[in-house]
Each structure stands twice: as structure tokens, then as C-alpha cells.
Amino acid sequence: MPVTLDPDLDRDALVSALGQAVDRQAVRTGESRRRRLQRNLRRLSRAWETTVRIDESIRTTELESTATSAYEVAITGRRVHQPVTDYDPRAWDWLVQRALAVHEAGHIRYTDYADWEARLAELDTGEAGVAHTLHNVLEDAAIETQIVRRWPNYDEPLRALRANLLEDASVGIPDPERGGFVYPLAHAVHASILDRWLAADYGLDLEVIGSLLDPSDPAHHFTTEADRRRFETELWPRLPGIVETVRSTPEATDRNAAIFEFVQTVLAVLADADADGRTQQNGRAGEGAAGEGMPDDSRNNDSGESIAPADALDAADAADFDPDERGPGDSAPDSAASVEVDPEIQAEAAEAAADDAREEADVTEAALEEYDELEAALAGDGNRAGDGLRSLDLVVPTESWTADPTVLDRVRSDYRPLARLFRNRLQHERRTKIRRGTRRGRLDSKRLYRTAIESNPGNLKRRREEPDRKDYYMAFVLDRSASMGRKIRQAELALGLLLYALEDVGVETAVFELYDSTVRIGKPFGVSSDSNRDRLFHGRTGGGTPLTTVLHVVRRRLNRESARETRRVMFVLTDDKPANPGSFSETIAATTFPVVGVNLADAPATGTYTRSVTASPGSDLQEKLRQLATEILV
């Protein structure tokens, strides 16, 4: 929802309002969030070339190595539900993405994928899925144990994420005949490992192991009683040992060796199983199956030349580590059995989310200074009805709209000839001049001949004179009323060409638009047009045409530059259908600086513009704008 400027709204309140107005999804998937995650991940992984992208097509996260051995981490941009916690939604979005980033940072820093892939060469093709799944869940246990011991502040986000992801998920397969979930042998091993280490690290109980071992409990059961006995006698006794081994072994290659030996044991038991689960595991490896809580991010990755030992695995006391190695903030995790909201972590996450929202709203210092200027310009003296900012409802748009690529691409490719024309005009205006025959300055060789023919040759020096360099402030009024219709594309194209060309030669520009009968700040002074492209080239129209109101706003704003040795120009891009034509023309005539019309109608403009061109759709827009350019910078 757009934010209305109000003189009673202080800067902090305005910044907060602008940030809160940004759509939650826009914050989750925005460039500010991506940069924050990338900084965080690089710092933790020590892999400084790692890049992060936000991808709404994936469920959680993916890790890939590139041709240059750098890593690319994809983190979901989807909304992740929280059935067992109640964090502020925006804070939760950040906690989820940060937890996924730190999880992948742990893999980059401590997992040796190259060594693991080399070991897989000993297995048959049909055994790879089970091996990948078991390595992933066991290595997850190792790196998250390392993370929560080394950086305690990440304990709560990881625990909350795991708890929420697994609340409505199961490694098992729904059983329509007996009810509950049926577990092929491979799935039972996977679920039991997950159950063991989540209980050890986070105090989370999946309530799977007890049910699997109890033949009378149908909630989680095997396909056959024989498979249950195989699990209970041949595999279950080995599970606690392998979980504790990976959670306490610092060297990645040593962990891989232990995991591979365990995998071979499991595969030998699966060979005799009634339902081994290998086919399902081969199909789901790498797909981020729901029951895992995290994807199988161990496929097709290269761990690089050096893997650091997970030195926190064999030293559980986090106080032994340098405090600078911990996560941001200084709050310690609460009881491992809790998935309640941690107030300190929520406050920290909410602040980070608010910062990202403000950046997505483009709340820069330059923009805030311009909003201050507008408040000062429009506050009025309060003596007349309708005077002041409140009655004008000047708003800052915050909608998550997207620029039309056809308009934006044309603007970016076609503005340069116009920029060259503007640059030539400025260079001519600011050209240095030489004044000859002066008493002060440098000796003028071209006047020395006068010493031979005159007894009193006079002034023989010359002086370089620099003309006054004046800054230009150009404000654009864009008519987005309903009558513009399809003409808005031509208007946006004309606007974009002028904006990009003028900014290219150092001219300050701003855009005020009339949309839905409201005056909106499309682009403030001091902010680039390209960074505001989604506000400028979205193609929407609506509402009436009280253009006179917009002219008053712009005139008041530009009049604040009159004492600053600036040259001011106002452009009006409209179809020449103001709500009150007489008042509109009178306002233009009373303006003390040039008002230039770009008329999108077929007929010549009726307003009393200083200069105008008709640029209806189908006309040669570049030529029309060149005509204006020759007369603007004078």
C-alpha cells in the first residue's frame, strides 16, 4: 500500500512505514536479502567467491560448484510454513533463509564431496541412491552439530526450521491399507538416523523409532514382520554408533570412511529384505524429499582442494572457541527441547528483515532528503483551505510492480543519441572563453606586436574566464489517468529516453505522476531512474486527471531551487485532457520557469507551454525529442 507523506511523520517513522509497505515476498526474493545471505555465507564458509541466488522453484536449498571451483548456493524464495512456532512472519522468512545458508556454509567448509564421490565408484549403479541418502543425513548430523557448537546463535534457527519442516512430513510412505506410514528397510534406516541426531542436537523427537520397533503400533511400521526383525537385530544396534561417530569425527575423510563402511553394511542387509526401498531412494536422491527436512545437497558437487576439519565436533564446550567465530549477536541458545519463540532472536531477525524491506523500498539517504524537501515545499502556511501537505495526499508508491521489458529495453538501447545531443549543448554553454587586452593574467603573445608600433601599447595580457556553471533540475509530470490508456507506453518511452539521457550528462531529475487521482513520487531527485525502473515503466493507468494539482506540487518543489543558482524545467507528458483546462493553462502561465509539453494526443497541445511537441503513438519519437533537446539546455 502506498505511503502518504505527512509533516507529522518523523524520518524514522517514515522509513518504517515504507519498509512495512513492501510485499513480504518481495523482501524474501529481493536483491538486498540475496546480498545479506551471501555476505553471511561467505563469512562462515571462508569461501569468498561463493555466490547466492534466491530461487522460488526449489523447496529448500541446493549447492553446486562452478567451472571455476567457486560455489553457487540456491536458497528458496518460497514461504515456509511454521506449524510449531509463531515467529513474526517477516522475521521467520529471514530465519529460514539464514538457517539454510548456514547449513550450506557448513557443507562448504567441512564436507569432502570429492572424496565421497570417489568412494561411490566401488558401488553398483542401483546402490547409489541409498548411499547418497545415508551420506547426506549423516553428514548433515556432522555439520549441524559442528555449527551449533561453534556458533551457538544458529542453534535456534536451525532447530526451528527442522521442527517446522518435519512436523507434517515423514520419511515413510503413506499406507492406505493399514493406515500410518510403511517403511521399506532403507527408509527405516534413514528415519532412525534422523531421529537420533535431531534428538541429540535439538531435542526433537520424530516418534519414529519406538513405533517401528513395536509390532503392535501401526503409526510407523515395516512391510513385513521379517523386515522388522532384520532392522531390529542387524541394523538398529549399529545406528547409535554411526551417528555418534560422525558427530564426533573432525576430519571429513574419516567420516566418509565410517559412513561408507556403514552403507556397505546396510546394503548387505537390504539384499535379503522383502521391501528394500532402493528403487525409491534412487528416485528421490537429490530431490529434497519432504521427510528429509533438507535436500540431498551432496550430489554432483566438488568440495575443492582443501576441507577444514570440523574441530568443534570433538569439543562440545562452545566457550572454548573464539567469540568472533560465533554467529551474529551474543544470545545463547535456550533449552534444546524447546521450539518456542526466542524473543532476542526474533528481535534480531525482525531488524534484519526490516533493513531488507527498507532497501527494497529504495529508502536511501538521498530519497529521504528529497522527502524532507517536499515536506518543506508543500507544508504551506496553513492560512488557506486546501493549503499544506495533508490535503495534497502526496504518496510514495510501494507496490511490487515490474517494469515492462519492451519499454525498458528500448529506453536502455536508444537514449544515447539524445544524451550526446544534451552533452553537446552543455559543453557549448560551459565552454571556456579567453578575454584579451587585460591588465591581469598571462602575457598574450598575440598582442606583443603592439610594443613595436605603439609607445603605450596598453594591456598586453589575457585571462581565461570560466562561465558560471549552473545545475539543472528537471521535474517530469507523467499523466497516468485512465484517459491515457494505451498511450501510456509511448509516454513511458518518452519519459525514459529523456530521463536516461539527462542523467547521463549529470542533470538532476525527478518524476511526479498522477495515478488513481493521486499525486505520486515516481522518482525523487538524487535517485537514479534505473533503480526506480519498476515504478516508472509498469504501464498502469487509472483515475481522473486533476493535472493542475500536480503542477502546483512540482512548482513548489522546483521553486526551492531558485536561490541555488540552478536552472529549472518542468516537463508534462499527457494526452491533453486536464480536468480543468482553464486552471491548467493559468497555472502554466504563472510558472516562472520553462514548462515543456510532450503531448500524446493527435492534436497540438492546448496548454500555454513554453515549448511543446506532439508525440502521439506511431510518430518519430526520437525526432520529436531531439527538437526539444535543442531548446531545453539554454
XYZ file of C-alpha atoms in Angstrom:
634
model
C 0.000 0.000 0.000
C 1.435 3.447 -0.875
C 2.700 5.592 2.000
C 1.365 9.138 2.291
C 3.915 11.790 3.252
C 2.902 13.589 6.409
C 4.716 16.524 8.077
C 3.955 14.940 11.454
C 5.683 11.695 10.423
C 9.323 11.821 11.537
C 12.060 10.248 9.461
C 12.291 7.005 11.462
C 8.530 6.513 11.285
C 8.544 7.216 7.543
C 11.349 4.727 6.949
C 9.479 2.092 8.960
C 6.232 2.721 7.088
C 7.936 2.467 3.713
C 9.609 -0.794 4.686
C 6.417 -2.348 6.046
C 4.593 -1.434 2.839
C 6.879 -3.674 0.780
C 5.362 -7.050 -0.031
C 6.745 -9.908 2.094
C 7.617 -11.972 -0.961
C 9.486 -9.023 -2.476
C 11.643 -8.868 0.651
C 12.239 -12.622 0.630
C 13.335 -12.669 -3.005
C 14.911 -9.222 -3.262
C 18.466 -8.226 -4.022
C 19.009 -6.866 -0.512
C 18.174 -10.266 1.006
C 20.391 -12.055 -1.511
C 23.359 -9.818 -0.673
C 22.823 -10.257 3.068
C 22.705 -14.051 2.739
C 25.784 -14.045 0.511
C 27.797 -11.963 2.983
C 26.729 -14.233 5.821
C 27.527 -17.422 3.926
C 30.926 -16.225 2.713
C 31.944 -15.191 6.214
C 31.022 -18.550 7.725
C 32.290 -20.799 4.924
C 35.508 -18.831 4.283
C 34.808 -19.434 0.579
C 34.937 -15.814 -0.545
C 33.929 -16.404 -4.179
C 30.686 -18.165 -3.250
C 27.578 -16.684 -4.840
C 23.991 -16.909 -3.638
C 20.839 -16.833 -5.707
C 17.270 -16.951 -4.462
C 15.142 -19.467 -6.312
C 11.392 -19.839 -5.828
C 11.357 -23.116 -7.769
C 13.180 -25.113 -5.074
C 11.893 -26.289 -1.720
C 14.876 -25.532 0.499
C 18.404 -25.168 -0.855
C 20.898 -26.514 -3.385
C 24.691 -26.397 -3.509
C 26.609 -26.513 -6.775
C 30.234 -25.967 -7.693
C 31.002 -23.961 -10.828
C 33.583 -24.416 -13.563
C 35.943 -22.143 -11.614
C 35.588 -24.266 -8.431
C 33.593 -21.479 -6.806
C 30.304 -22.419 -5.182
C 26.791 -21.318 -6.065
C 24.164 -21.726 -3.380
C 20.494 -21.559 -4.287
C 18.175 -20.713 -1.381
C 14.434 -20.942 -1.624
C 12.339 -17.816 -2.037
C 9.162 -19.672 -1.092
C 7.157 -19.078 2.052
C 7.934 -21.827 4.564
C 5.093 -22.605 6.962
C 5.731 -22.738 10.694
C 3.187 -25.143 12.252
C 5.117 -25.484 15.538
C 6.423 -21.935 16.071
C 4.875 -18.495 15.968
C 7.585 -16.095 14.817
C 6.716 -12.782 13.227
C 6.242 -13.734 9.532
C 8.967 -11.447 8.178
C 11.371 -12.443 10.930
C 10.610 -16.099 10.196
C 11.363 -15.644 6.486
C 14.815 -14.341 7.386
C 15.449 -17.066 9.978
C 14.570 -19.764 7.428
C 16.844 -18.381 4.732
C 19.666 -17.716 7.181
C 19.417 -21.271 8.552
C 19.569 -22.697 5.038
C 22.570 -20.512 4.238
C 24.487 -21.540 7.346
C 23.660 -25.196 6.639
C 25.287 -24.900 3.209
C 28.192 -22.926 4.671
C 28.827 -25.914 6.919
C 28.915 -28.263 3.932
C 31.269 -25.975 2.003
C 33.629 -25.698 4.937
C 33.565 -29.226 6.351
C 32.194 -31.762 3.820
C 34.529 -33.507 1.370
C 32.264 -34.375 -1.560
C 35.130 -35.273 -3.894
C 36.360 -37.957 -1.509
C 32.834 -39.319 -1.108
C 32.195 -39.454 -4.863
C 35.440 -41.395 -5.320
C 34.267 -43.999 -2.800
C 30.963 -44.424 -4.637
C 32.834 -45.844 -7.622
C 33.023 -49.129 -5.702
C 29.222 -49.462 -5.652
C 26.811 -50.680 -8.291
C 24.638 -48.073 -10.019
C 21.487 -49.291 -8.271
C 23.060 -48.733 -4.862
C 23.975 -45.067 -5.343
C 20.615 -43.665 -4.205
C 20.785 -45.350 -0.807
C 24.433 -44.329 -0.408
C 23.686 -40.683 -1.265
C 20.719 -40.544 1.102
C 22.606 -42.024 4.047
C 25.685 -39.884 3.459
C 23.517 -36.783 3.276
C 21.627 -37.418 6.507
C 24.760 -38.454 8.405
C 26.868 -35.590 7.079
C 24.024 -33.214 7.954
C 24.301 -34.545 11.505
C 28.030 -33.830 11.496
C 27.947 -30.317 10.079
C 24.941 -29.133 12.105
C 26.485 -30.487 15.286
C 29.588 -28.506 14.345
C 27.521 -25.391 13.622
C 25.501 -25.330 16.838
C 28.617 -25.945 18.962
C 30.835 -23.476 17.154
C 28.203 -20.771 16.521
C 25.568 -21.154 19.251
C 23.324 -18.390 17.903
C 22.451 -20.564 14.927
C 21.046 -23.315 17.137
C 17.567 -21.820 17.416
C 17.021 -21.001 13.700
C 18.205 -24.468 12.635
C 16.136 -26.215 15.297
C 13.016 -24.206 14.463
C 13.462 -24.863 10.749
C 13.913 -28.611 11.257
C 10.926 -28.806 13.594
C 8.616 -26.982 11.204
C 9.746 -28.849 8.084
C 9.309 -32.230 9.746
C 6.035 -31.558 11.575
C 3.839 -32.623 8.660
C 6.410 -34.731 6.774
C 7.552 -38.315 7.003
C 10.351 -40.396 5.550
C 7.825 -43.231 5.419
C 5.254 -43.900 2.701
C 1.519 -43.452 3.428
C -0.129 -46.861 3.789
C -3.746 -46.761 2.520
C -4.499 -50.308 3.726
C -3.143 -50.375 7.283
C -3.011 -46.643 7.920
C 0.005 -44.743 9.188
C 3.296 -44.998 7.283
C 5.049 -48.036 5.895
C 8.847 -48.143 5.840
C 10.961 -50.141 3.418
C 14.187 -51.078 5.156
C 16.255 -48.254 3.612
C 13.658 -45.689 4.695
C 13.662 -47.065 8.244
C 17.435 -46.626 8.493
C 17.181 -43.078 7.137
C 14.362 -42.114 9.521
C 16.108 -43.626 12.529
C 19.350 -41.746 11.864
C 17.394 -38.515 11.528
C 15.518 -39.265 14.745
C 18.740 -39.961 16.675
C 20.722 -36.872 15.724
C 17.818 -34.420 15.852
C 17.179 -35.594 19.402
C 20.857 -35.222 20.270
C 21.314 -31.746 18.737
C 17.896 -30.134 19.063
C 15.841 -32.210 21.478
C 13.361 -33.009 18.691
C 11.566 -36.356 18.771
C 10.179 -37.677 15.472
C 8.482 -40.510 17.421
C 9.533 -42.961 14.725
C 11.996 -45.393 16.320
C 9.771 -46.606 19.153
C 6.869 -47.098 16.786
C 8.980 -49.005 14.253
C 10.320 -51.365 16.889
C 6.850 -52.035 18.323
C 4.979 -54.553 16.107
C 1.667 -53.524 17.651
C 1.988 -49.814 16.743
C 0.613 -49.162 13.237
C 1.707 -45.487 13.093
C 5.134 -46.409 11.656
C 5.571 -49.977 10.507
C 7.503 -52.261 8.180
C 6.148 -54.062 5.133
C 6.696 -57.437 6.793
C 7.492 -58.742 10.236
C 10.666 -60.289 8.792
C 11.910 -56.842 7.751
C 11.158 -55.509 11.235
C 13.264 -58.284 12.743
C 16.106 -57.635 10.275
C 16.092 -53.993 11.253
C 15.923 -54.716 14.972
C 18.710 -57.324 15.029
C 21.085 -56.331 12.205
C 20.773 -52.554 11.695
C 19.338 -50.872 14.767
C 22.267 -51.894 17.031
C 24.677 -50.115 14.643
C 22.724 -46.857 14.328
C 23.652 -45.124 17.615
C 27.319 -45.822 16.957
C 27.450 -44.376 13.432
C 25.500 -41.276 14.494
C 27.854 -40.591 17.373
C 30.886 -41.333 15.189
C 30.021 -38.709 12.559
C 29.033 -36.211 15.242
C 32.459 -36.518 16.896
C 34.848 -37.025 13.967
C 36.506 -33.775 12.827
C 38.131 -34.996 9.595
C 35.770 -35.246 6.620
C 37.644 -38.153 5.023
C 37.477 -40.125 8.266
C 33.741 -39.505 8.445
C 33.337 -40.562 4.827
C 35.202 -43.794 5.532
C 32.966 -44.577 8.502
C 29.808 -43.701 6.561
C 30.879 -45.815 3.580
C 31.523 -48.828 5.792
C 28.082 -48.355 7.346
C 26.485 -48.046 3.882
C 28.048 -51.347 2.817
C 26.589 -52.996 5.912
C 23.145 -51.594 5.167
C 23.304 -52.653 1.507
C 24.166 -56.214 2.542
C 21.058 -56.374 4.749
C 18.887 -54.775 2.058
C 19.838 -57.575 -0.336
C 17.706 -60.002 1.709
C 14.866 -57.590 2.558
C 11.259 -58.120 1.492
C 10.989 -54.354 0.778
C 14.427 -52.797 0.490
C 13.461 -49.247 -0.649
C 16.376 -48.927 -3.059
C 14.195 -48.007 -6.033
C 12.507 -45.178 -4.113
C 15.817 -43.922 -2.736
C 17.367 -43.900 -6.212
C 14.452 -41.796 -7.420
C 14.409 -39.338 -4.551
C 18.126 -38.734 -4.032
C 18.839 -35.128 -4.909
C 15.170 -34.114 -4.986
C 14.874 -32.826 -1.458
C 12.208 -35.279 -0.349
C 9.842 -33.934 2.280
C 10.813 -36.308 5.026
C 14.462 -35.324 4.973
C 13.874 -31.780 6.159
C 16.734 -30.702 3.911
C 17.574 -31.665 0.325
C 20.220 -34.133 -0.701
C 22.740 -31.419 -1.480
C 25.646 -33.856 -1.843
C 25.082 -34.722 -5.490
C 27.378 -33.522 -8.272
C 29.458 -31.268 -6.085
C 33.196 -30.712 -5.832
C 34.497 -29.809 -2.420
C 37.580 -28.074 -3.744
C 41.217 -28.505 -2.807
C 41.010 -28.222 0.966
C 38.413 -29.155 3.567
C 38.787 -27.817 7.093
C 38.475 -30.259 9.997
C 35.289 -29.780 11.981
C 37.274 -29.015 15.104
C 34.231 -28.368 17.280
C 32.976 -31.920 16.905
C 35.333 -33.327 19.499
C 34.994 -30.370 21.883
C 31.412 -29.708 22.870
C 32.135 -26.722 25.086
C 31.369 -23.699 22.921
C 33.146 -21.421 25.396
C 36.458 -22.878 24.182
C 36.082 -21.083 20.877
C 36.872 -17.544 19.881
C 33.690 -15.457 20.360
C 34.314 -13.846 16.956
C 33.637 -17.231 15.360
C 30.086 -17.360 16.667
C 27.008 -16.158 14.831
C 25.874 -12.527 15.000
C 24.647 -11.295 18.368
C 25.533 -12.651 21.763
C 22.434 -14.516 22.940
C 22.933 -18.141 23.967
C 20.513 -20.877 22.888
C 17.839 -21.852 25.365
C 16.893 -25.401 26.280
C 17.434 -27.802 23.388
C 13.987 -29.281 23.975
C 12.180 -26.028 23.188
C 10.819 -24.797 19.877
C 9.237 -21.743 21.438
C 9.923 -18.304 20.036
C 13.169 -16.835 21.335
C 12.444 -13.111 21.909
C 16.032 -11.992 21.347
C 16.414 -13.948 18.134
C 13.032 -12.737 16.909
C 14.018 -9.134 17.570
C 17.324 -9.573 15.733
C 15.610 -11.291 12.788
C 12.877 -8.665 12.637
C 15.501 -5.919 12.483
C 17.354 -7.669 9.642
C 14.083 -8.181 7.765
C 13.162 -4.532 8.258
C 16.534 -3.435 6.882
C 16.000 -5.574 3.783
C 12.478 -4.188 3.353
C 13.752 -0.613 3.544
C 16.355 -1.352 0.894
C 13.730 -2.944 -1.340
C 11.642 0.212 -0.877
C 14.715 2.157 -2.046
C 14.754 4.215 1.145
C 18.160 5.764 0.520
C 19.534 8.817 2.272
C 19.109 10.800 -0.955
C 15.452 9.778 -1.156
C 14.848 10.723 2.479
C 16.448 14.130 1.950
C 14.167 14.663 -1.037
C 11.111 13.720 1.016
C 12.224 16.336 3.555
C 12.445 18.889 0.741
C 8.941 18.013 -0.407
C 7.540 18.337 3.084
C 9.153 21.750 3.423
C 7.927 22.825 -0.010
C 4.355 21.700 0.471
C 3.719 22.316 4.161
C 2.301 25.802 3.407
C 1.466 28.465 5.912
C -1.823 26.856 6.905
C -3.827 30.049 6.372
C -5.840 28.893 3.354
C -8.170 25.957 2.922
C -6.520 23.214 0.937
C -3.060 24.514 1.775
C -0.396 22.176 3.053
C 0.749 18.615 2.542
C -2.160 16.787 4.158
C -4.699 17.990 1.599
C -2.461 17.045 -1.335
C -2.005 13.396 -0.339
C 1.429 13.167 -1.900
C 2.351 9.493 -1.713
C 5.372 7.261 -2.179
C 4.399 4.151 -4.207
C 5.436 0.806 -2.751
C 3.642 -1.685 -5.000
C 5.642 -4.702 -6.169
C 5.209 -3.942 -9.863
C 7.653 -4.888 -12.599
C 8.905 -2.770 -15.468
C 7.703 -3.743 -18.950
C 10.855 -5.207 -20.547
C 9.894 -3.978 -24.031
C 9.808 -0.363 -22.847
C 12.835 -0.688 -20.584
C 14.960 -2.371 -23.257
C 14.140 0.342 -25.793
C 14.986 3.064 -23.318
C 18.333 1.491 -22.441
C 19.276 0.939 -26.070
C 18.002 4.221 -27.610
C 18.774 7.024 -25.145
C 22.437 7.573 -26.083
C 21.942 9.732 -29.222
C 19.770 12.047 -27.169
C 22.397 12.071 -24.407
C 25.070 13.099 -26.940
C 22.890 15.977 -28.063
C 22.371 17.122 -24.483
C 26.099 16.786 -23.798
C 26.994 18.929 -26.804
C 24.579 21.622 -25.643
C 26.099 21.620 -22.174
C 29.667 21.712 -23.498
C 28.815 24.695 -25.705
C 27.219 26.522 -22.783
C 30.132 25.805 -20.442
C 32.919 26.451 -22.960
C 35.832 28.428 -21.550
C 36.348 31.884 -23.098
C 39.592 33.919 -23.472
C 39.426 37.633 -22.727
C 42.287 39.600 -24.302
C 43.691 43.070 -23.506
C 43.583 42.748 -19.745
C 45.986 44.149 -17.185
C 45.990 40.897 -15.230
C 46.590 37.359 -16.373
C 49.194 35.777 -18.620
C 51.237 37.583 -21.272
C 49.380 37.444 -24.592
C 51.855 36.614 -27.399
C 49.340 37.712 -29.996
C 49.477 41.304 -28.675
C 53.280 41.673 -28.353
C 53.488 43.244 -31.819
C 51.862 46.360 -30.352
C 55.051 47.179 -28.451
C 56.756 47.922 -31.781
C 54.122 50.274 -33.160
C 52.764 51.946 -30.044
C 54.588 53.937 -27.415
C 51.951 52.949 -24.882
C 50.712 49.536 -26.026
C 48.279 49.224 -23.129
C 47.158 45.904 -21.814
C 49.223 43.008 -23.155
C 47.767 40.164 -21.102
C 44.940 37.679 -21.496
C 42.748 35.941 -18.947
C 40.792 32.659 -19.079
C 37.200 33.179 -17.978
C 35.064 30.289 -16.840
C 31.312 30.764 -17.313
C 29.041 30.239 -14.340
C 28.248 26.529 -14.170
C 24.617 26.131 -13.237
C 22.990 22.897 -12.190
C 19.829 21.787 -13.905
C 16.831 20.455 -12.004
C 14.229 18.931 -14.293
C 10.956 17.549 -12.991
C 8.611 15.396 -15.039
C 4.848 15.179 -14.640
C 3.522 11.891 -16.011
C -0.211 11.598 -16.588
C -1.345 8.063 -15.696
C -5.065 8.863 -15.680
C -7.496 6.410 -17.248
C -7.782 8.501 -20.439
C -4.142 7.748 -21.294
C -4.957 4.090 -21.946
C -2.548 2.553 -24.436
C -0.788 5.883 -24.899
C 0.938 5.327 -21.569
C 3.539 3.098 -23.268
C 4.543 5.934 -25.608
C 4.574 8.311 -22.641
C 6.800 5.969 -20.602
C 9.157 5.551 -23.538
C 9.457 9.328 -23.988
C 9.912 9.750 -20.247
C 12.597 7.067 -20.094
C 14.588 8.406 -23.041
C 14.652 11.897 -21.540
C 15.442 10.679 -18.018
C 18.301 8.369 -19.002
C 19.771 10.895 -21.427
C 19.643 13.788 -18.957
C 21.051 11.742 -16.080
C 23.864 10.601 -18.378
C 25.038 14.221 -18.631
C 24.640 14.976 -14.917
C 21.220 16.631 -14.820
C 19.109 16.080 -11.700
C 15.680 14.630 -12.487
C 12.513 13.732 -10.620
C 9.185 12.230 -11.676
C 5.776 13.052 -10.256
C 2.833 11.107 -11.601
C -0.905 11.307 -11.493
C -2.368 7.863 -10.874
C -5.730 6.948 -9.398
C -6.360 10.702 -8.908
C -3.394 10.859 -6.521
C -0.054 12.639 -6.823
C 2.742 10.074 -6.518
C 6.527 10.413 -6.363
C 7.641 8.153 -9.186
C 11.311 9.048 -8.707
C 12.761 11.612 -6.310
C 15.717 13.862 -7.072
C 19.046 12.252 -6.204
C 17.954 8.704 -7.102
C 18.738 7.069 -10.438
C 15.957 6.253 -12.869
C 17.257 2.758 -13.455
C 16.971 1.886 -9.768
C 13.344 3.104 -9.932
C 12.531 1.389 -13.235
C 9.752 -0.752 -11.751
C 7.959 2.393 -10.619
C 8.404 4.178 -13.935
C 7.692 1.642 -16.680
C 4.907 -0.608 -15.381
C 2.239 0.650 -17.818
C -0.654 1.141 -15.376
C -3.283 3.881 -15.656
C -6.389 4.828 -13.703
C -8.420 7.615 -12.140
C -9.162 11.179 -13.175
C -6.951 13.995 -14.460
C -6.510 16.792 -11.859
C -3.247 17.838 -13.514
C -3.349 21.327 -12.001
C -2.746 19.797 -8.567
C 0.381 18.047 -9.802
C 1.684 21.265 -11.363
C 1.310 23.036 -8.023
C 3.297 20.298 -6.306
C 6.121 20.385 -8.835
C 6.216 24.176 -8.998
C 6.564 24.462 -5.244
C 9.328 21.867 -5.207
C 11.326 23.469 -8.042
C 10.906 26.942 -6.557
C 13.045 25.752 -3.644
C 15.940 25.571 -6.135
C 15.531 29.190 -7.290
C 18.016 30.530 -4.738
C 20.629 27.890 -5.539
C 21.816 29.124 -8.956
C 20.002 26.343 -10.750
C 18.056 26.206 -13.978
C 14.653 24.613 -13.625
C 12.454 22.960 -16.205
C 9.145 21.112 -15.878
C 8.026 18.511 -18.430
C 4.385 17.463 -18.715
C 3.611 14.182 -20.503
C -0.141 13.950 -21.044
C -2.918 13.332 -23.563
C -4.010 16.953 -23.059
C -7.249 16.192 -21.221
C -6.928 18.003 -17.879
C -9.951 18.037 -15.590
C -9.950 21.869 -15.607
C -8.303 23.177 -18.833
C -8.597 26.837 -17.832
C -6.947 26.396 -14.439
C -4.319 24.156 -16.020
C -3.319 26.821 -18.571
C -3.340 29.586 -15.956
C -1.026 27.567 -13.714
C 1.445 27.036 -16.543
C 1.343 30.726 -17.491
C 2.040 31.731 -13.884
C 5.099 29.499 -13.610
C 8.394 31.406 -13.654
C 10.488 28.700 -15.308
C 10.010 26.801 -18.586
C 7.185 24.273 -18.793
C 7.616 21.857 -21.694
C 4.735 19.773 -23.025
C 5.010 16.314 -24.548
C 1.515 15.800 -25.949
C 0.463 12.191 -26.536
C -2.747 13.197 -28.335
C -3.024 13.544 -32.106
C -3.809 17.270 -32.000
C -1.435 20.080 -30.931
C -1.323 20.865 -27.213
C -3.838 23.379 -25.894
C -1.834 24.345 -22.782
C 0.233 27.538 -22.723
C 3.547 25.676 -22.662
C 6.893 27.376 -23.118
C 7.567 24.735 -25.751
C 5.716 21.584 -26.767
C 5.809 18.691 -29.210
C 3.139 16.247 -30.293
C 4.432 12.699 -29.814
C 1.384 10.526 -30.403
C 1.887 6.759 -30.806
C 3.295 5.998 -34.251
C 5.215 9.279 -34.560
C 9.019 9.530 -34.734
C 9.610 9.885 -31.009
C 13.385 10.273 -31.275
C 12.998 13.175 -33.717
C 10.370 14.862 -31.537
C 12.616 14.653 -28.503
C 15.624 15.944 -30.447
C 13.558 19.015 -31.304
C 13.031 19.589 -27.601
C 16.676 18.941 -26.753
C 17.885 21.799 -28.939
C 15.847 24.285 -26.883
C 15.915 22.900 -23.340
C 19.515 23.449 -22.219
C 19.773 27.183 -22.932
